[in-house]
PDB file of C-alpha atoms in Angstrom:
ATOM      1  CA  UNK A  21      13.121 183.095 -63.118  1.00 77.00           C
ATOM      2  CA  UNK A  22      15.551 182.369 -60.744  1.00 78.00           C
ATOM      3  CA  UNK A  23      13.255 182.753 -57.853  1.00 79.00           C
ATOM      4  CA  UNK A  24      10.545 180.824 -59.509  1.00 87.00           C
ATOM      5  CA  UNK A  25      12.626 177.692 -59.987  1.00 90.00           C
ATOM      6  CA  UNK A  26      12.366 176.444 -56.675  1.00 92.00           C
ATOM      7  CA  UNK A  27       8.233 175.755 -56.783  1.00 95.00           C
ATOM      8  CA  UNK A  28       8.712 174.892 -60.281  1.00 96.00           C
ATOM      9  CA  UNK A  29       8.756 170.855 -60.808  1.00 97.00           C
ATOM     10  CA  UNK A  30       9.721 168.341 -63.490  1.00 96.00           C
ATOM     11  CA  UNK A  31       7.314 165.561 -63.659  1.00 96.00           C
ATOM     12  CA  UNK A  32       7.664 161.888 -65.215  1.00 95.00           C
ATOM     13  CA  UNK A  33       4.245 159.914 -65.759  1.00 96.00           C
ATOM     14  CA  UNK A  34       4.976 155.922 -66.718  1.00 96.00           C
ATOM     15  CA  UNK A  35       2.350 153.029 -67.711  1.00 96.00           C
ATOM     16  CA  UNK A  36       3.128 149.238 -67.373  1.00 94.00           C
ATOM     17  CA  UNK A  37       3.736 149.374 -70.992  1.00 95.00           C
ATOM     18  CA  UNK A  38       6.713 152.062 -69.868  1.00 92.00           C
ATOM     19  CA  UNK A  39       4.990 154.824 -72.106  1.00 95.00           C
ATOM     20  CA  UNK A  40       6.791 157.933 -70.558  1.00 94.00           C
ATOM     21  CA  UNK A  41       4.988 161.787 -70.306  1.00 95.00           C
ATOM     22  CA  UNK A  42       7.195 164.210 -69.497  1.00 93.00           C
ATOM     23  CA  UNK A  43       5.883 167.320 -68.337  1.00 94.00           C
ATOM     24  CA  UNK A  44       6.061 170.026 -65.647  1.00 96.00           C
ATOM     25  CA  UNK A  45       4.144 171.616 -63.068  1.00 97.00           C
ATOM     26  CA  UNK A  46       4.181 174.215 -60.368  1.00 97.00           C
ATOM     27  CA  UNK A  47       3.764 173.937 -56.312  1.00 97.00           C
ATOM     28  CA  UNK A  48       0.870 175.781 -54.786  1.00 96.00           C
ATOM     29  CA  UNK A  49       0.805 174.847 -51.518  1.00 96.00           C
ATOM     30  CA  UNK A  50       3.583 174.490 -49.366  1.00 96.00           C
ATOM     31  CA  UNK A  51       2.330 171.228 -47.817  1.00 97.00           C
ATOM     32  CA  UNK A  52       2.924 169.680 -51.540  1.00 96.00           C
ATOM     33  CA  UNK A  53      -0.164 170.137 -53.895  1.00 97.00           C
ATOM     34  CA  UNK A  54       0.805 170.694 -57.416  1.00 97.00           C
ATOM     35  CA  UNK A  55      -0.858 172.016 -60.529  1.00 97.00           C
ATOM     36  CA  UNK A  56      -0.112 170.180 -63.934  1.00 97.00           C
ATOM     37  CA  UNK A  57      -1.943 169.332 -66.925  1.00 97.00           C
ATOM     38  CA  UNK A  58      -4.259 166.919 -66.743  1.00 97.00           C
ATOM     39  CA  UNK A  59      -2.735 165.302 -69.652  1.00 95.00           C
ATOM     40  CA  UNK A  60       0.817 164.924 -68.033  1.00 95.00           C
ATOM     41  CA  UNK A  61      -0.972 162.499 -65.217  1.00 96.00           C
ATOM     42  CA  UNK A  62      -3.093 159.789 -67.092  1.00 95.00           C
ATOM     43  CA  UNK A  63      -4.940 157.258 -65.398  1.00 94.00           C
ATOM     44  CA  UNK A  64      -3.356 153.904 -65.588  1.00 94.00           C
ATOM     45  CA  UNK A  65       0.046 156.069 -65.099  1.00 97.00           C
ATOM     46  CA  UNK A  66       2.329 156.515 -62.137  1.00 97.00           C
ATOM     47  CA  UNK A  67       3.680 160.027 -61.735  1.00 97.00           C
ATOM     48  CA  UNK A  68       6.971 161.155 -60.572  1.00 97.00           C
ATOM     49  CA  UNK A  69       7.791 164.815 -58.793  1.00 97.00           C
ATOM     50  CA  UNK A  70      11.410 165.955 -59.062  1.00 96.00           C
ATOM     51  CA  UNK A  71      12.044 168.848 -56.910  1.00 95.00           C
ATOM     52  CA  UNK A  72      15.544 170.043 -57.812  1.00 91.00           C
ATOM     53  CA  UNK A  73      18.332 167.768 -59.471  1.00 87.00           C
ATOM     54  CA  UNK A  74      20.480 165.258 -57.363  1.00 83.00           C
ATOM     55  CA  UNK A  75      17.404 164.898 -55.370  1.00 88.00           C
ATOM     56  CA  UNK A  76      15.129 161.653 -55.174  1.00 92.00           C
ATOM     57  CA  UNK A  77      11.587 161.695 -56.628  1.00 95.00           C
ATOM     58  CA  UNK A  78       8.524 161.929 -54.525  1.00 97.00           C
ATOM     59  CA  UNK A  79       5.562 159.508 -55.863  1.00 97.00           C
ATOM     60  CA  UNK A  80       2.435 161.910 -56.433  1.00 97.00           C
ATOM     61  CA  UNK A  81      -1.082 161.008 -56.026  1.00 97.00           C
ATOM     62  CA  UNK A  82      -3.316 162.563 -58.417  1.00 97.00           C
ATOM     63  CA  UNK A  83      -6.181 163.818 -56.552  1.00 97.00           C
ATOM     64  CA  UNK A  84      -8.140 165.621 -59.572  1.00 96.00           C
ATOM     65  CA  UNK A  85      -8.084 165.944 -62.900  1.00 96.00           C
ATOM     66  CA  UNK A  86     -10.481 168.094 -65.151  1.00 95.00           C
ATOM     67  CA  UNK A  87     -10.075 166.668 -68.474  1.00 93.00           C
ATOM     68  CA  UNK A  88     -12.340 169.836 -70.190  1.00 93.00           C
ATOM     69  CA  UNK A  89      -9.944 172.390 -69.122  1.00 93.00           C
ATOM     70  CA  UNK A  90      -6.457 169.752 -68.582  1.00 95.00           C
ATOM     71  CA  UNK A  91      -5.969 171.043 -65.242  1.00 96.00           C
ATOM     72  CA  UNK A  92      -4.757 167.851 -62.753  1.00 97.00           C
ATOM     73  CA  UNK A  93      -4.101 168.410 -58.905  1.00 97.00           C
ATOM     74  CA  UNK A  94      -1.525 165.801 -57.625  1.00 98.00           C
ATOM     75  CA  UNK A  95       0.249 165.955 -54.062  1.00 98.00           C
ATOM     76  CA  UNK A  96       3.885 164.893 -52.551  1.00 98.00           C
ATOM     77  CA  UNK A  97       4.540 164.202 -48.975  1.00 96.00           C
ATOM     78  CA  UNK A  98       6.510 167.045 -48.763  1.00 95.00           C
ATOM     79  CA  UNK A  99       7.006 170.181 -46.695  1.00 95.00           C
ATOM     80  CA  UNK A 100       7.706 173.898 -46.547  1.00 96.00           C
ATOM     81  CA  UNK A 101       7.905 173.878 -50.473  1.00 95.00           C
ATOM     82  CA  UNK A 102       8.092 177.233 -52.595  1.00 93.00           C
ATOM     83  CA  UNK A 103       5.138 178.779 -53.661  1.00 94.00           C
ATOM     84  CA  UNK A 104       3.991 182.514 -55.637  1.00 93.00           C
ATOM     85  CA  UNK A 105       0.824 184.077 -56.253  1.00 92.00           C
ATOM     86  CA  UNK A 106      -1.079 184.887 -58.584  1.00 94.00           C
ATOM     87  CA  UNK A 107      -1.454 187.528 -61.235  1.00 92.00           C
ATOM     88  CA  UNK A 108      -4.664 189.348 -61.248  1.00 88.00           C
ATOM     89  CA  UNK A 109      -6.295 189.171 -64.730  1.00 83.00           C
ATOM     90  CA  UNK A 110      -5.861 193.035 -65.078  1.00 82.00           C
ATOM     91  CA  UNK A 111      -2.681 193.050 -64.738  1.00 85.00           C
ATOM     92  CA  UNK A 112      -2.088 190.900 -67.937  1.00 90.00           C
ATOM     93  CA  UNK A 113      -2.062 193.330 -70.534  1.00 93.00           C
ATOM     94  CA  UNK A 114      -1.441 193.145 -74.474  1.00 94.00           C
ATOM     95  CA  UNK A 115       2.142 192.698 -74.723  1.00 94.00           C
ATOM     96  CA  UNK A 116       2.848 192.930 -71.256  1.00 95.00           C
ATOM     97  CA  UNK A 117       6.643 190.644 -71.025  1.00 96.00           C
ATOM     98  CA  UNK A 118       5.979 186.763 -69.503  1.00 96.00           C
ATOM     99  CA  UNK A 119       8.250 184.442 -68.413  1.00 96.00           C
ATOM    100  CA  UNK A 120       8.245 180.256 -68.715  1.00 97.00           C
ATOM    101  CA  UNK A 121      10.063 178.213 -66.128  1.00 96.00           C
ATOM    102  CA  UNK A 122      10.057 174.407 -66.368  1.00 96.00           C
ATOM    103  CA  UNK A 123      11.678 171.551 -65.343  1.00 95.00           C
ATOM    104  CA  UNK A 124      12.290 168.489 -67.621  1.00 92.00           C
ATOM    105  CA  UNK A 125      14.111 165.379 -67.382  1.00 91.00           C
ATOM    106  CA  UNK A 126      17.064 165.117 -70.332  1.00 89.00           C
ATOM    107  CA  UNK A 127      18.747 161.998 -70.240  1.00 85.00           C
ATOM    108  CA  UNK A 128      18.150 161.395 -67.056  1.00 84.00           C
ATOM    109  CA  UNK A 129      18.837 164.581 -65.426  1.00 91.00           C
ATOM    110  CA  UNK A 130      16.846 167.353 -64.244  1.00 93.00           C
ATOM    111  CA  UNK A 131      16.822 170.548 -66.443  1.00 93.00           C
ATOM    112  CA  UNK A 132      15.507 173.812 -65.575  1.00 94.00           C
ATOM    113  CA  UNK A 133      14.174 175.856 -68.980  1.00 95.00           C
ATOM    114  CA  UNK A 134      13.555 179.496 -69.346  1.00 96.00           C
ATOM    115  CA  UNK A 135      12.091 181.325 -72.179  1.00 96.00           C
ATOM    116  CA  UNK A 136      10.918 184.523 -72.276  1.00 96.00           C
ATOM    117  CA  UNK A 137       8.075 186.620 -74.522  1.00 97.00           C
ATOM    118  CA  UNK A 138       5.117 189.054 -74.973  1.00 97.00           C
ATOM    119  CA  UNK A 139       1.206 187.896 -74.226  1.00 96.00           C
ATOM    120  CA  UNK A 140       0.238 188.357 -77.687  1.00 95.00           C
ATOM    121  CA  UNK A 141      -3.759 187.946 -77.281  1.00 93.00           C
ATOM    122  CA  UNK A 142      -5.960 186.854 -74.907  1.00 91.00           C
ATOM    123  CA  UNK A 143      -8.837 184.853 -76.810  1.00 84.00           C
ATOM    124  CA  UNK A 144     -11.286 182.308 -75.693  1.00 75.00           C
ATOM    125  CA  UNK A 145      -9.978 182.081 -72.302  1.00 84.00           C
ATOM    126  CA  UNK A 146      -6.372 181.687 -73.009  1.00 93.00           C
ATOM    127  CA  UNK A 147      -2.926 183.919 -72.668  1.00 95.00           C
ATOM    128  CA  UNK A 148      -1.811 182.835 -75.939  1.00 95.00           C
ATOM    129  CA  UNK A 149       1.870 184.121 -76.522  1.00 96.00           C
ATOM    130  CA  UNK A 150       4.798 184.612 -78.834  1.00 96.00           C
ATOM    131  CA  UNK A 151       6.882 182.308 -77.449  1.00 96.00           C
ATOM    132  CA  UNK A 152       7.924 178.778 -79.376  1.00 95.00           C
ATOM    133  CA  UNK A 153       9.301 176.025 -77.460  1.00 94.00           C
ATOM    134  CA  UNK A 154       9.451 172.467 -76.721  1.00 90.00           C
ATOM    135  CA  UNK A 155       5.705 170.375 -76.593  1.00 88.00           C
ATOM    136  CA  UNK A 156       7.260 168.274 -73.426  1.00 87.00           C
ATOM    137  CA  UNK A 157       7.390 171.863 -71.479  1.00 92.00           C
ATOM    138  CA  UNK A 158       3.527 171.864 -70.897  1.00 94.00           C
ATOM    139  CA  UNK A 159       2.526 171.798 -67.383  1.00 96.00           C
ATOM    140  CA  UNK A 160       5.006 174.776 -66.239  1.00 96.00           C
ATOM    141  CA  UNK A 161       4.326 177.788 -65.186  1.00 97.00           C
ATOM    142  CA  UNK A 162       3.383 181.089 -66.973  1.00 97.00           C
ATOM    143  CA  UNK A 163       4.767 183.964 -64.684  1.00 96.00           C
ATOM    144  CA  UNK A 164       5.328 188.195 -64.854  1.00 95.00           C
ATOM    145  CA  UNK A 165       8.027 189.942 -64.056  1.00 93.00           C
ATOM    146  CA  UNK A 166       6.913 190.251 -60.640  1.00 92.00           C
ATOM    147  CA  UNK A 167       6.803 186.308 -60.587  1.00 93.00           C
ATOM    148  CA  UNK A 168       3.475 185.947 -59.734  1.00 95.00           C
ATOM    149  CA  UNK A 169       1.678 183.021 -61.695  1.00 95.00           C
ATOM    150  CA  UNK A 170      -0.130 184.705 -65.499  1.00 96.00           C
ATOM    151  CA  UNK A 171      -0.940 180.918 -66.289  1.00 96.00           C
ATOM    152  CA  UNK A 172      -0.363 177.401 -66.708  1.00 97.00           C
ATOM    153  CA  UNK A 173       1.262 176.265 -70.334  1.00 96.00           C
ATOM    154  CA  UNK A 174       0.519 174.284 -72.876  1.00 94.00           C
ATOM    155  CA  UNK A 175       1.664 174.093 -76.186  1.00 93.00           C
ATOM    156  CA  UNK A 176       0.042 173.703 -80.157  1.00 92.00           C
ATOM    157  CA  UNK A 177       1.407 171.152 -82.258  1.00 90.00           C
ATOM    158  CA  UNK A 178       3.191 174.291 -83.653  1.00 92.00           C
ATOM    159  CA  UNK A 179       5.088 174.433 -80.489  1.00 92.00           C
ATOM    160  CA  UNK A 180       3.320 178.189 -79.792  1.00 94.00           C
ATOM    161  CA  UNK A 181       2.613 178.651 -75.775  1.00 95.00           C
ATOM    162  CA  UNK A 182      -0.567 179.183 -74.878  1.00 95.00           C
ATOM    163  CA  UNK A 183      -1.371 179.389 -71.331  1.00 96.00           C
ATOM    164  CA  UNK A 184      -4.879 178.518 -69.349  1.00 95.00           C
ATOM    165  CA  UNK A 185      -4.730 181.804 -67.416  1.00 95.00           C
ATOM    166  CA  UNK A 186      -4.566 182.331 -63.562  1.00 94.00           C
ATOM    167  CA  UNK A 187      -8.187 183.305 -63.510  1.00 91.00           C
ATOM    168  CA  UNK A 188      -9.216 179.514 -64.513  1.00 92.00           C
ATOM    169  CA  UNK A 189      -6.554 178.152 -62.340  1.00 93.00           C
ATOM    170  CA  UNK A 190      -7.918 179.759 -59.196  1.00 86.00           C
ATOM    171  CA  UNK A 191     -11.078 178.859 -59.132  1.00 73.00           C
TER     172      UNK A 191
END
């Protein structure tokens, strides 16, 4: 986890209205491309990257989003930035231990969250787990113990993770 944190990101998404999505997302290029939900990055929204507390935002520009799978690619002007691999679909086995990282802005700070579990199944092309947390953690990563990416979260209105695995992300 504490390896991880550094290409894990908070994000802020805001309308004119000043609707705010928090969310989080991980770096996969070191030349500043980032993987979110497509969800966290609206259009009609501007999107804020925080990198590590105490630090200014970067303004991201959304250069895809797949709405069918909620998968959004957005970029920072930003260099040499932390990045990990990703796990190969055998290697995420029935109750095999997982690890969340994300970033999230509390009252106007940056927070780094770790929770920890057990893939529980892997249905319908999703790493669904036995971890419960917070709905504004979607968009951060999904990792092993060997911190290489198993997926991308989201969450059920029940607050259950359930990642979109690395095999999806990849492609």
């Amino acid at each position: 986890a504490e390896r991880a944190e550094a290409m894990v990101v908070g994000l802020e998404s805001r309308n004119r209205e000043g609707h705010v999505i928090g969310g989080s997302g991980f770096v996969v290029t070191s030349d500043g491309f980032i993987l979110t939900l497509a969800s966290m990055v609206p259009q009609g929204y501007t999107t804020n990257v925080y990198l590590k507390e105490g630090s200014a935002p970067f303004l991201a520009e959304v250069l895809k989003r797949d709405f069918t799978k909620d998968l959004a690619v957005i970029k920072i002007e930003e260099r040499n930035l932390q990045t990990t691999g990703f796990a190969s679909e055998d290697s995420v086995r029935l109750g095999a231990p997982v690890v969340l990282v994300a970033k999230t802005l509390e009252a106007g700070s940056l927070v780094t969250i770790v929770n920890q579990g057990i893939v529980r199944t892997k249905l319908g092309g999703a790493v669904r787990t036995n971890i419960f947390d917070k709905i504004a953690l979607g968009g951060s990563p999904l990792l092993n113990l060997e911190g290489n990416i198993v997926g991308l979260s989201a969450f059920e209105s029940s607050g259950r993770l359930v990642a979109i695995p690395a095999s999806v992300l990849r492609a």
